[in-house]
mmCIF file of C-alpha atoms in Angstrom:
data_model
loop_
_atom_site.group_PDB
_atom_site.id
_atom_site.type_symbol
_atom_site.label_atom_id
_atom_site.label_comp_id
_atom_site.label_asym_id
_atom_site.label_seq_id
_atom_site.Cartn_x
_atom_site.Cartn_y
_atom_site.Cartn_z
ATOM 1 C CA MET A 1 113.578 99.732 121.184
ATOM 2 C CA LYS A 2 112.423 101.813 123.971
ATOM 3 C CA ASP A 3 111.551 100.408 127.337
ATOM 4 C CA PHE A 4 109.241 102.709 129.285
ATOM 5 C CA ARG A 5 107.976 100.085 131.696
ATOM 6 C CA LYS A 6 110.476 101.114 134.334
ATOM 7 C CA LYS A 7 110.170 104.838 133.797
ATOM 8 C CA GLY A 8 106.551 105.982 134.208
ATOM 9 C CA SER A 9 105.545 109.564 134.819
ATOM 10 C CA VAL A 10 107.789 110.689 137.645
ATOM 11 C CA GLY A 11 106.119 113.990 138.413
ATOM 12 C CA LEU A 12 102.576 112.666 138.608
ATOM 13 C CA TRP A 13 103.506 109.530 140.512
ATOM 14 C CA ALA A 14 105.429 111.596 143.033
ATOM 15 C CA LEU A 15 102.232 113.523 143.738
ATOM 16 C CA ILE A 16 100.173 110.361 144.003
ATOM 17 C CA ILE A 17 102.714 108.815 146.383
ATOM 18 C CA VAL A 18 102.472 111.908 148.607
ATOM 19 C CA LEU A 19 98.704 111.471 148.764
ATOM 20 C CA LEU A 20 99.050 107.792 149.594
ATOM 21 C CA LEU A 21 101.476 108.629 152.397
ATOM 22 C CA LEU A 22 98.953 111.088 153.791
ATOM 23 C CA VAL A 23 96.292 108.391 153.706
ATOM 24 C CA THR A 24 98.623 105.990 155.519
ATOM 25 C CA ASN A 25 99.553 108.508 158.188
ATOM 26 C CA MET A 26 96.113 109.942 158.894
ATOM 27 C CA GLY A 27 93.992 106.842 158.524
ATOM 28 C CA THR A 28 90.371 106.363 157.585
ATOM 29 C CA PHE A 29 89.438 110.019 157.804
ATOM 30 C CA LEU A 30 91.461 111.024 154.772
ATOM 31 C CA LEU A 31 90.527 107.866 152.907
ATOM 32 C CA CYS A 32 86.873 108.742 153.259
ATOM 33 C CA LYS A 33 87.420 112.431 152.592
ATOM 34 C CA TYR A 34 89.463 112.123 149.412
ATOM 35 C CA TYR A 35 88.406 108.791 147.896
ATOM 36 C CA PRO A 36 84.700 108.311 148.619
ATOM 37 C CA ALA A 37 83.827 107.320 145.049
ATOM 38 C CA PHE A 38 86.386 104.576 144.502
ATOM 39 C CA ILE A 39 85.631 101.828 146.997
ATOM 40 C CA GLY A 40 85.305 98.571 145.037
ATOM 41 C CA ILE A 41 86.800 99.897 141.796
ATOM 42 C CA ASN A 42 88.677 96.617 141.243
ATOM 43 C CA ASP A 43 85.344 94.838 140.841
ATOM 44 C CA GLU A 44 84.623 96.698 137.617
ATOM 45 C CA LYS A 45 85.201 95.016 134.236
ATOM 46 C CA GLY A 46 86.079 96.070 130.682
ATOM 47 C CA ASP A 47 84.924 99.520 129.635
ATOM 48 C CA ASP A 48 83.585 100.134 133.124
ATOM 49 C CA VAL A 49 87.152 99.863 134.446
ATOM 50 C CA THR A 50 88.378 102.410 131.908
ATOM 51 C CA SER A 51 85.549 104.808 132.720
ATOM 52 C CA ALA A 52 86.085 104.401 136.440
ATOM 53 C CA ASN A 53 89.813 105.011 136.149
ATOM 54 C CA VAL A 54 89.329 108.087 133.982
ATOM 55 C CA GLU A 55 86.903 109.361 136.603
ATOM 56 C CA LYS A 56 89.445 108.524 139.300
ATOM 57 C CA LEU A 57 92.213 110.381 137.479
ATOM 58 C CA THR A 58 89.999 113.430 137.008
ATOM 59 C CA TYR A 59 89.043 113.327 140.665
ATOM 60 C CA ILE A 60 92.678 113.194 141.829
ATOM 61 C CA ILE A 61 93.683 116.048 139.542
ATOM 62 C CA ASP A 62 90.777 118.197 140.731
ATOM 63 C CA LYS A 63 91.808 117.607 144.348
ATOM 64 C CA LEU A 64 95.423 118.415 143.545
ATOM 65 C CA LYS A 65 94.366 121.690 141.974
ATOM 66 C CA GLU A 66 92.356 122.512 145.072
ATOM 67 C CA ASN A 67 94.811 121.411 147.753
ATOM 68 C CA TYR A 68 98.349 121.055 146.401
ATOM 69 C CA LEU A 69 100.601 123.598 148.102
ATOM 70 C CA TRP A 70 102.394 124.877 144.994
ATOM 71 C CA GLU A 71 101.424 125.876 141.483
ATOM 72 C CA ILE A 72 100.949 122.954 139.086
ATOM 73 C CA ASP A 73 102.318 123.143 135.558
ATOM 74 C CA GLU A 74 99.377 121.443 133.867
ATOM 75 C CA ASN A 75 101.166 120.909 130.559
ATOM 76 C CA GLU A 76 103.987 119.096 132.304
ATOM 77 C CA MET A 77 101.530 117.133 134.413
ATOM 78 C CA TRP A 78 99.525 115.928 131.414
ATOM 79 C CA ASP A 79 102.654 115.091 129.441
ATOM 80 C CA SER A 80 103.666 112.914 132.392
ATOM 81 C CA VAL A 81 100.240 111.254 132.384
ATOM 82 C CA PHE A 82 100.471 110.451 128.675
ATOM 83 C CA LYS A 83 104.044 109.175 128.984
ATOM 84 C CA GLY A 84 102.975 107.022 131.907
ATOM 85 C CA LEU A 85 100.055 105.656 129.889
ATOM 86 C CA MET A 86 102.283 104.547 127.022
ATOM 87 C CA GLY A 87 104.853 103.216 129.466
ATOM 88 C CA GLY A 88 102.247 101.119 131.227
ATOM 89 C CA ILE A 89 101.041 98.960 128.337
ATOM 90 C CA GLY A 90 104.035 96.622 128.422
ATOM 91 C CA ASP A 91 105.349 97.572 124.974
ATOM 92 C CA ASP A 92 109.107 98.143 124.825
ATOM 93 C CA TYR A 93 108.649 100.410 121.806
ATOM 94 C CA ALA A 94 105.590 102.426 122.855
ATOM 95 C CA GLU A 95 106.149 106.116 123.418
ATOM 96 C CA TYR A 96 104.436 109.457 123.779
ATOM 97 C CA MET A 97 106.258 112.506 122.402
ATOM 98 C CA THR A 98 105.458 116.088 123.240
ATOM 99 C CA LYS A 99 105.212 118.572 120.379
ATOM 100 C CA ALA A 100 108.812 119.690 120.951
ATOM 101 C CA GLU A 101 110.068 116.112 121.126
ATOM 102 C CA TYR A 102 108.221 115.157 117.946
ATOM 103 C CA GLU A 103 109.642 118.157 116.080
ATOM 104 C CA GLU A 104 113.146 117.147 117.150
ATOM 105 C CA TYR A 105 112.459 113.557 116.101
ATOM 106 C CA GLN A 106 111.331 114.715 112.650
ATOM 107 C CA GLN A 107 114.516 116.740 112.301
ATOM 108 C CA THR A 108 116.537 113.604 113.037
ATOM 109 C CA LEU A 109 114.865 111.784 110.155
ATOM 110 C CA THR A 110 116.232 114.338 107.708
ATOM 111 C CA GLY A 111 119.777 113.523 108.823
ATOM 112 C CA SER A 112 120.516 117.156 109.738
ATOM 113 C CA TYR A 113 120.690 118.320 113.350
ATOM 114 C CA SER A 114 123.075 119.660 115.992
ATOM 115 C CA GLY A 115 124.452 116.930 118.222
ATOM 116 C CA ILE A 116 127.203 114.360 118.627
ATOM 117 C CA GLY A 117 126.412 111.746 115.939
ATOM 118 C CA VAL A 118 125.133 108.603 117.632
ATOM 119 C CA GLN A 119 122.116 106.341 117.308
ATOM 120 C CA ILE A 120 120.743 105.301 120.696
ATOM 121 C CA THR A 121 118.015 103.023 122.005
ATOM 122 C CA ASN A 122 116.906 101.569 125.323
ATOM 123 C CA ASN A 123 118.453 98.208 126.178
ATOM 124 C CA ASP A 124 116.710 95.408 128.080
ATOM 125 C CA ASP A 125 117.385 97.218 131.372
ATOM 126 C CA GLY A 126 115.752 100.391 130.083
ATOM 127 C CA ASN A 127 119.050 102.261 129.897
ATOM 128 C CA VAL A 128 120.403 104.388 127.045
ATOM 129 C CA TYR A 129 122.498 102.209 124.782
ATOM 130 C CA VAL A 130 124.597 103.259 121.768
ATOM 131 C CA THR A 131 123.754 101.171 118.708
ATOM 132 C CA LYS A 132 125.499 103.271 116.084
ATOM 133 C CA VAL A 133 128.289 105.839 115.942
ATOM 134 C CA TYR A 134 128.503 107.812 112.709
ATOM 135 C CA LYS A 135 131.878 108.292 111.080
ATOM 136 C CA ASP A 136 133.686 111.636 111.454
ATOM 137 C CA THR A 137 131.201 112.934 114.028
ATOM 138 C CA PRO A 138 132.070 114.305 117.491
ATOM 139 C CA ALA A 139 131.137 110.988 119.122
ATOM 140 C CA HIS A 140 133.366 109.060 116.720
ATOM 141 C CA GLN A 141 136.269 111.435 117.254
ATOM 142 C CA ALA A 142 135.841 111.312 121.042
ATOM 143 C CA GLY A 143 136.012 107.505 121.084
ATOM 144 C CA ILE A 144 132.433 106.531 121.935
ATOM 145 C CA LEU A 145 131.650 103.009 120.669
ATOM 146 C CA PRO A 146 128.590 100.915 119.816
ATOM 147 C CA GLY A 147 127.595 99.024 122.945
ATOM 148 C CA ASP A 148 128.412 101.870 125.337
ATOM 149 C CA VAL A 149 125.674 102.657 127.875
ATOM 150 C CA ILE A 150 125.318 106.411 128.430
ATOM 151 C CA THR A 151 124.702 106.897 132.145
ATOM 152 C CA LYS A 152 125.101 110.670 132.469
ATOM 153 C CA ALA A 153 125.016 113.827 130.358
ATOM 154 C CA GLY A 154 126.752 116.469 132.425
ATOM 155 C CA GLN A 155 125.317 116.051 135.921
ATOM 156 C CA THR A 156 122.016 114.623 134.645
ATOM 157 C CA ASP A 157 121.497 110.946 135.429
ATOM 158 C CA LEU A 158 120.238 109.078 132.344
ATOM 159 C CA ILE A 159 119.737 105.696 134.013
ATOM 160 C CA GLY A 160 116.257 104.428 133.167
ATOM 161 C CA VAL A 161 115.187 107.401 131.038
ATOM 162 C CA SER A 162 113.645 107.180 127.580
ATOM 163 C CA VAL A 163 115.579 107.813 124.391
ATOM 164 C CA THR A 164 113.513 110.939 123.781
ATOM 165 C CA THR A 165 114.436 112.315 127.203
ATOM 166 C CA ALA A 166 118.107 111.395 126.766
ATOM 167 C CA VAL A 167 118.265 113.167 123.413
ATOM 168 C CA THR A 168 117.194 116.466 124.999
ATOM 169 C CA PHE A 169 120.282 116.367 127.236
ATOM 170 C CA ILE A 170 122.753 114.962 124.693
ATOM 171 C CA ARG A 171 121.935 117.339 121.848
ATOM 172 C CA GLY A 172 122.476 121.073 121.970
ATOM 173 C CA GLU A 173 123.678 124.112 120.096
ATOM 174 C CA THR A 174 126.590 123.788 117.697
ATOM 175 C CA GLY A 175 129.838 124.576 119.510
ATOM 176 C CA SER A 176 128.505 123.774 122.974
ATOM 177 C CA SER A 177 129.994 120.889 124.941
ATOM 178 C CA VAL A 178 128.564 117.976 126.888
ATOM 179 C CA THR A 179 130.368 115.615 129.244
ATOM 180 C CA LEU A 180 129.104 112.068 128.777
ATOM 181 C CA THR A 181 129.681 109.250 131.233
ATOM 182 C CA VAL A 182 129.404 105.803 129.675
ATOM 183 C CA LEU A 183 129.542 102.274 131.001
ATOM 184 C CA ARG A 184 131.727 100.063 128.804
ATOM 185 C CA GLY A 185 131.864 96.530 130.135
ATOM 186 C CA GLN A 186 132.564 97.017 133.846
ATOM 187 C CA ASN A 187 134.288 100.386 133.472
ATOM 188 C CA TYR A 188 132.917 103.922 133.591
ATOM 189 C CA LEU A 189 134.499 106.314 131.086
ATOM 190 C CA THR A 190 134.061 110.064 130.639
ATOM 191 C CA PHE A 191 134.096 111.897 127.305
ATOM 192 C CA ASP A 192 133.999 115.643 126.698
ATOM 193 C CA VAL A 193 132.223 116.076 123.375
ATOM 194 C CA ILE A 194 131.799 119.299 121.381
ATOM 195 C CA ARG A 195 128.478 119.320 119.560
ATOM 196 C CA LYS A 196 128.392 120.272 115.904
ATOM 197 C CA SER A 197 126.012 120.377 112.971
ATOM 198 C CA ILE A 198 125.446 116.815 111.765
ATOM 199 C CA ASP A 199 124.573 116.082 108.138
ATOM 200 C CA LEU A 200 124.318 112.339 107.777
ATOM 201 C CA VAL A 201 124.839 110.389 104.582
ATOM 202 C CA TYR A 202 123.309 106.963 105.037
ATOM 203 C CA VAL A 203 124.866 105.260 102.007
ATOM 204 C CA SER A 204 128.533 105.014 101.027
ATOM 205 C CA TYR A 205 130.012 102.918 98.235
ATOM 206 C CA GLU A 206 133.150 101.967 96.325
ATOM 207 C CA MET A 207 134.359 99.510 93.709
ATOM 208 C CA LEU A 208 136.518 96.722 95.101
ATOM 209 C CA GLU A 209 139.019 94.549 93.264
ATOM 210 C CA GLY A 210 137.516 92.285 90.618
ATOM 211 C CA ASP A 211 134.728 94.750 89.773
ATOM 212 C CA VAL A 212 132.865 93.910 92.973
ATOM 213 C CA GLY A 213 130.665 96.757 94.129
ATOM 214 C CA TYR A 214 130.463 97.528 97.837
ATOM 215 C CA ILE A 215 127.587 99.514 99.364
ATOM 216 C CA TYR A 216 127.348 100.290 103.068
ATOM 217 C CA ILE A 217 123.968 101.383 104.475
ATOM 218 C CA SER A 218 124.224 102.828 107.977
ATOM 219 C CA GLU A 219 120.497 103.407 108.527
ATOM 220 C CA PHE A 220 117.148 103.401 106.733
ATOM 221 C CA GLU A 221 115.744 106.924 106.713
ATOM 222 C CA THR A 222 113.762 109.136 104.359
ATOM 223 C CA ASN A 223 116.366 109.380 101.587
ATOM 224 C CA THR A 224 118.191 106.059 101.987
ATOM 225 C CA PHE A 225 116.560 104.414 98.970
ATOM 226 C CA ASP A 226 117.433 107.358 96.722
ATOM 227 C CA GLN A 227 121.054 107.283 97.918
ATOM 228 C CA PHE A 228 121.177 103.509 97.389
ATOM 229 C CA THR A 229 119.776 103.812 93.862
ATOM 230 C CA GLU A 230 122.389 106.427 92.976
ATOM 231 C CA ALA A 231 125.152 104.181 94.352
ATOM 232 C CA VAL A 232 123.977 101.214 92.267
ATOM 233 C CA LYS A 233 123.792 103.309 89.085
ATOM 234 C CA THR A 234 127.310 104.655 89.636
ATOM 235 C CA LEU A 235 128.766 101.197 90.275
ATOM 236 C CA GLN A 236 126.956 99.726 87.271
ATOM 237 C CA ALA A 237 128.426 102.461 85.084
ATOM 238 C CA GLN A 238 131.856 101.362 86.329
ATOM 239 C CA GLY A 239 131.229 97.758 85.253
ATOM 240 C CA MET A 240 130.077 96.128 88.493
ATOM 241 C CA LYS A 241 129.906 92.302 88.230
ATOM 242 C CA GLY A 242 128.696 91.540 91.750
ATOM 243 C CA LEU A 243 127.611 93.412 94.874
ATOM 244 C CA ILE A 244 128.357 93.252 98.592
ATOM 245 C CA LEU A 245 125.619 94.978 100.586
ATOM 246 C CA ASP A 246 126.859 95.792 104.090
ATOM 247 C CA ILE A 247 124.191 96.481 106.726
ATOM 248 C CA ARG A 248 126.253 95.690 109.794
ATOM 249 C CA GLN A 249 125.675 98.039 112.740
ATOM 250 C CA ASN A 250 122.482 99.219 111.022
ATOM 251 C CA PRO A 251 119.755 99.559 113.687
ATOM 252 C CA GLY A 252 116.912 99.851 111.174
ATOM 253 C CA GLY A 253 114.610 102.788 110.548
ATOM 254 C CA ALA A 254 111.914 103.356 107.940
ATOM 255 C CA VAL A 255 110.352 100.087 106.757
ATOM 256 C CA SER A 256 109.383 101.633 103.411
ATOM 257 C CA GLU A 257 113.037 102.326 102.568
ATOM 258 C CA ALA A 258 114.067 98.716 103.246
ATOM 259 C CA VAL A 259 111.107 97.389 101.254
ATOM 260 C CA ASN A 260 111.945 99.659 98.297
ATOM 261 C CA ILE A 261 115.557 98.477 98.287
ATOM 262 C CA ALA A 262 114.433 94.840 98.455
ATOM 263 C CA ASP A 263 112.062 95.503 95.553
ATOM 264 C CA SER A 264 114.926 96.881 93.446
ATOM 265 C CA LEU A 265 117.075 93.802 94.107
ATOM 266 C CA LEU A 266 114.466 91.041 93.807
ATOM 267 C CA PRO A 267 112.544 89.646 90.840
ATOM 268 C CA LYS A 268 108.785 89.215 91.324
ATOM 269 C CA ALA A 269 108.456 87.756 94.824
ATOM 270 C CA THR A 270 107.097 88.212 98.334
ATOM 271 C CA ILE A 271 109.330 90.572 100.304
ATOM 272 C CA ILE A 272 107.699 90.186 103.725
ATOM 273 C CA TYR A 273 104.237 90.094 105.196
ATOM 274 C CA THR A 274 102.894 91.611 108.388
ATOM 275 C CA MET A 275 100.188 90.313 110.699
ATOM 276 C CA ASP A 276 98.234 92.469 113.123
ATOM 277 C CA LYS A 277 96.200 91.714 116.250
ATOM 278 C CA SER A 278 93.164 90.582 114.263
ATOM 279 C CA GLY A 279 95.232 88.203 112.130
ATOM 280 C CA GLU A 280 94.962 90.375 109.034
ATOM 281 C CA LYS A 281 97.905 90.019 106.640
ATOM 282 C CA ASN A 282 99.522 92.772 104.638
ATOM 283 C CA VAL A 283 101.826 91.337 101.972
ATOM 284 C CA TYR A 284 104.667 93.358 100.427
ATOM 285 C CA LYS A 285 105.674 92.164 96.945
ATOM 286 C CA SER A 286 108.380 93.106 94.470
ATOM 287 C CA ASP A 287 107.956 93.640 90.753
ATOM 288 C CA SER A 288 109.760 91.750 87.988
ATOM 289 C CA GLN A 289 112.686 94.175 87.688
ATOM 290 C CA SER A 290 115.777 93.192 89.663
ATOM 291 C CA LEU A 291 119.505 93.849 89.920
ATOM 292 C CA GLY A 292 120.341 90.482 88.391
ATOM 293 C CA LEU A 293 123.877 90.284 89.820
ATOM 294 C CA PRO A 294 125.566 88.018 92.397
ATOM 295 C CA LEU A 295 124.763 89.497 95.807
ATOM 296 C CA VAL A 296 126.180 88.985 99.309
ATOM 297 C CA VAL A 297 124.705 90.651 102.405
ATOM 298 C CA LEU A 298 126.768 91.368 105.536
ATOM 299 C CA ILE A 299 124.981 91.462 108.922
ATOM 300 C CA ASP A 300 125.878 91.379 112.617
ATOM 301 C CA GLY A 301 124.254 91.540 116.037
ATOM 302 C CA TYR A 302 123.489 95.245 115.609
ATOM 303 C CA SER A 303 121.574 94.678 112.350
ATOM 304 C CA ALA A 304 117.968 95.142 113.429
ATOM 305 C CA SER A 305 114.425 95.886 112.328
ATOM 306 C CA SER A 306 114.446 97.200 108.732
ATOM 307 C CA SER A 307 117.894 95.645 108.247
ATOM 308 C CA GLU A 308 116.320 92.300 109.042
ATOM 309 C CA ILE A 309 113.412 92.974 106.693
ATOM 310 C CA LEU A 310 115.859 93.459 103.824
ATOM 311 C CA THR A 311 117.972 90.465 104.840
ATOM 312 C CA THR A 312 115.121 87.988 105.274
ATOM 313 C CA ALA A 313 113.593 89.082 101.954
ATOM 314 C CA LEU A 314 116.841 88.445 100.069
ATOM 315 C CA GLN A 315 117.825 85.281 101.927
ATOM 316 C CA GLY A 316 114.313 83.820 101.878
ATOM 317 C CA ASN A 317 114.037 84.286 98.114
ATOM 318 C CA LYS A 318 117.543 82.888 97.565
ATOM 319 C CA ALA A 319 118.557 86.177 95.980
ATOM 320 C CA ALA A 320 121.592 86.665 98.219
ATOM 321 C CA VAL A 321 124.069 84.817 100.402
ATOM 322 C CA VAL A 322 124.253 86.186 103.945
ATOM 323 C CA VAL A 323 127.596 86.429 105.773
ATOM 324 C CA GLY A 324 128.438 87.587 109.296
ATOM 325 C CA GLU A 325 126.814 87.081 112.676
ATOM 326 C CA LYS A 326 123.246 86.493 113.846
ATOM 327 C CA SER A 327 121.118 89.632 113.652
ATOM 328 C CA TYR A 328 119.409 91.423 116.536
ATOM 329 C CA GLY A 329 115.917 89.923 116.272
ATOM 330 C CA LYS A 330 113.429 92.816 116.122
ATOM 331 C CA GLY A 331 110.566 91.594 113.974
ATOM 332 C CA ILE A 332 107.762 93.937 114.997
ATOM 333 C CA MET A 333 106.517 97.193 113.526
ATOM 334 C CA GLN A 334 105.391 100.396 115.184
ATOM 335 C CA ILE A 335 102.780 102.873 114.033
ATOM 336 C CA LEU A 336 103.251 106.598 114.658
ATOM 337 C CA VAL A 337 100.048 108.552 115.315
ATOM 338 C CA PRO A 338 100.366 112.375 115.199
ATOM 339 C CA LEU A 339 97.828 114.304 117.288
ATOM 340 C CA SER A 340 96.173 117.629 116.520
ATOM 341 C CA ASP A 341 98.248 119.529 119.104
ATOM 342 C CA GLY A 342 101.514 118.495 117.444
ATOM 343 C CA SER A 343 102.302 115.668 119.845
ATOM 344 C CA LEU A 344 102.515 112.006 118.863
ATOM 345 C CA TYR A 345 102.173 108.512 120.244
ATOM 346 C CA LYS A 346 103.470 105.253 118.834
ATOM 347 C CA TYR A 347 103.030 101.603 119.640
ATOM 348 C CA THR A 348 103.589 98.138 118.207
ATOM 349 C CA PHE A 349 100.799 97.119 115.857
ATOM 350 C CA ALA A 350 102.117 94.187 113.815
ATOM 351 C CA GLU A 351 104.728 91.458 113.549
ATOM 352 C CA TYR A 352 106.486 90.746 110.283
ATOM 353 C CA PHE A 353 107.588 87.466 108.738
ATOM 354 C CA GLY A 354 109.930 86.517 105.919
ATOM 355 C CA PRO A 355 108.750 85.158 102.554
ATOM 356 C CA ASN A 356 108.736 81.567 103.864
ATOM 357 C CA ASP A 357 106.754 82.409 107.022
ATOM 358 C CA THR A 358 110.090 82.995 108.739
ATOM 359 C CA PRO A 359 109.692 84.624 112.172
ATOM 360 C CA ILE A 360 112.298 87.202 113.165
ATOM 361 C CA HIS A 361 111.207 88.693 116.475
ATOM 362 C CA GLY A 362 113.239 87.433 119.403
ATOM 363 C CA ILE A 363 115.051 85.037 117.066
ATOM 364 C CA GLY A 364 117.135 86.979 114.568
ATOM 365 C CA ILE A 365 118.530 85.840 111.226
ATOM 366 C CA THR A 366 121.322 83.280 111.044
ATOM 367 C CA PRO A 367 123.774 83.929 108.177
ATOM 368 C CA ASP A 368 124.544 81.282 105.572
ATOM 369 C CA TYR A 369 128.179 81.693 106.621
ATOM 370 C CA VAL A 370 128.707 82.569 110.283
ATOM 371 C CA VAL A 371 131.929 84.570 110.581
ATOM 372 C CA SER A 372 133.130 86.562 113.605
ATOM 373 C CA LEU A 373 135.383 89.597 113.606
ATOM 374 C CA PRO A 374 138.745 89.440 115.411
ATOM 375 C CA ASN A 375 138.326 90.370 119.089
ATOM 376 C CA GLU A 376 140.170 93.666 118.697
ATOM 377 C CA TYR A 377 137.574 94.839 116.167
ATOM 378 C CA LYS A 378 134.395 93.837 117.987
ATOM 379 C CA ASN A 379 132.254 96.948 118.594
ATOM 380 C CA VAL A 380 134.595 99.082 116.481
ATOM 381 C CA LEU A 381 132.920 101.278 113.881
ATOM 382 C CA ILE A 382 132.656 99.249 110.656
ATOM 383 C CA GLU A 383 134.282 102.022 108.629
ATOM 384 C CA ASP A 384 137.314 101.926 110.962
ATOM 385 C CA ILE A 385 138.135 98.240 110.427
ATOM 386 C CA PRO A 386 140.970 97.752 107.887
ATOM 387 C CA ALA A 387 139.671 95.735 104.941
ATOM 388 C CA GLU A 388 142.447 93.158 105.280
ATOM 389 C CA SER A 389 141.478 92.558 108.937
ATOM 390 C CA ASP A 390 137.728 92.474 108.301
ATOM 391 C CA THR A 391 137.179 88.704 108.267
ATOM 392 C CA GLN A 392 133.498 89.107 107.442
ATOM 393 C CA LEU A 393 134.208 91.325 104.446
ATOM 394 C CA GLN A 394 136.922 88.946 103.244
ATOM 395 C CA LYS A 395 134.456 86.031 103.388
ATOM 396 C CA ALA A 396 131.912 88.115 101.496
ATOM 397 C CA LEU A 397 134.504 88.871 98.794
ATOM 398 C CA GLU A 398 135.427 85.214 98.517
ATOM 399 C CA THR A 399 131.754 84.259 98.238
ATOM 400 C CA VAL A 400 130.748 86.851 95.659
ATOM 401 C CA ASN A 401 133.792 86.027 93.508
ATOM 402 C CA GLU A 402 132.785 82.367 93.543
ATOM 403 C CA MET A 403 129.298 83.407 92.435
ATOM 404 C CA ILE A 404 130.747 85.564 89.644
ATOM 405 C CA GLY A 405 132.942 82.673 88.574
ATOM 406 C CA ILE A 406 136.343 84.230 89.193
#
């Protein structure tokens, strides 16, 4: 959910702006001296435009190397160029990661890192927005909530920066501290947070009254399906008669994990299909093995991406009843392309649809039973809401018990 359109490559553009100011101040002489090859570039078309612009970029860089007053860090300059490129294609989710950023991203996927324990994304304004706070982490203990906009880390302004950039300032060595300024509603709040080693467990479960199993999935990452499978086996051994699958406040993650979970719950059916730029379809199907128990899925406005893949697959195949609030509405998929130098770029390559050609992107999924939480529990961590006050959970219990026949 990253919005790079408003960010660009600050370092490079600052240099280009300086050159443009020189042109403005000194007139035609400098225009002719520094840009003799680029008169009429806007008349070029297609590949010619790309070639001309690559030539233009090379020309500017050569002149900077010759004439710029100070030493240029070429690695930083090129990283800024690549970030600007991905930020300029109009894709909210496109991104270029340096080698160091990609290594840190890979570490996050394992669920083990040193930080504060939040999931962040860029909101529609391009700012850093908290979508998930993990239980018993420094962020949770400090009082940071989903929906908070992180505006500063220490004295570093995070307004308009990418998630990858924000992470470099929010994370740090275990035992070190960071002062975060957040915007909550109309109020700015400050939190002093001590970083620690984070080992995330993405699946938690318990048996509720009436032999109703309850599984909460906080995120879809590399081992989520394995953790889910273990939870189901344990609950089945305890005599589970029905299941509530809670994916509220789940921002998504690995599509493969959501598809595998859907496969384990569905009989032979279409899970989802994707469609790329050329119109080519890729259909994901489940096999004949399924859970075969009454199933209710809980979602809310923070349920996004892979959460919506799982939900639309179950709802569209009438394999589950959905309770809660309308989901986020991210129905597009990104491809990650590692490069030989250890860096990476990613971009949106396909849109996905539910089993009945149901579009998700920009629309979201409407539950079968729309139920809101009490005002005092909106944006509170799901695990912190008392069960008796969780109106969505209570409706899910009522529904699954009706399906069981209690």
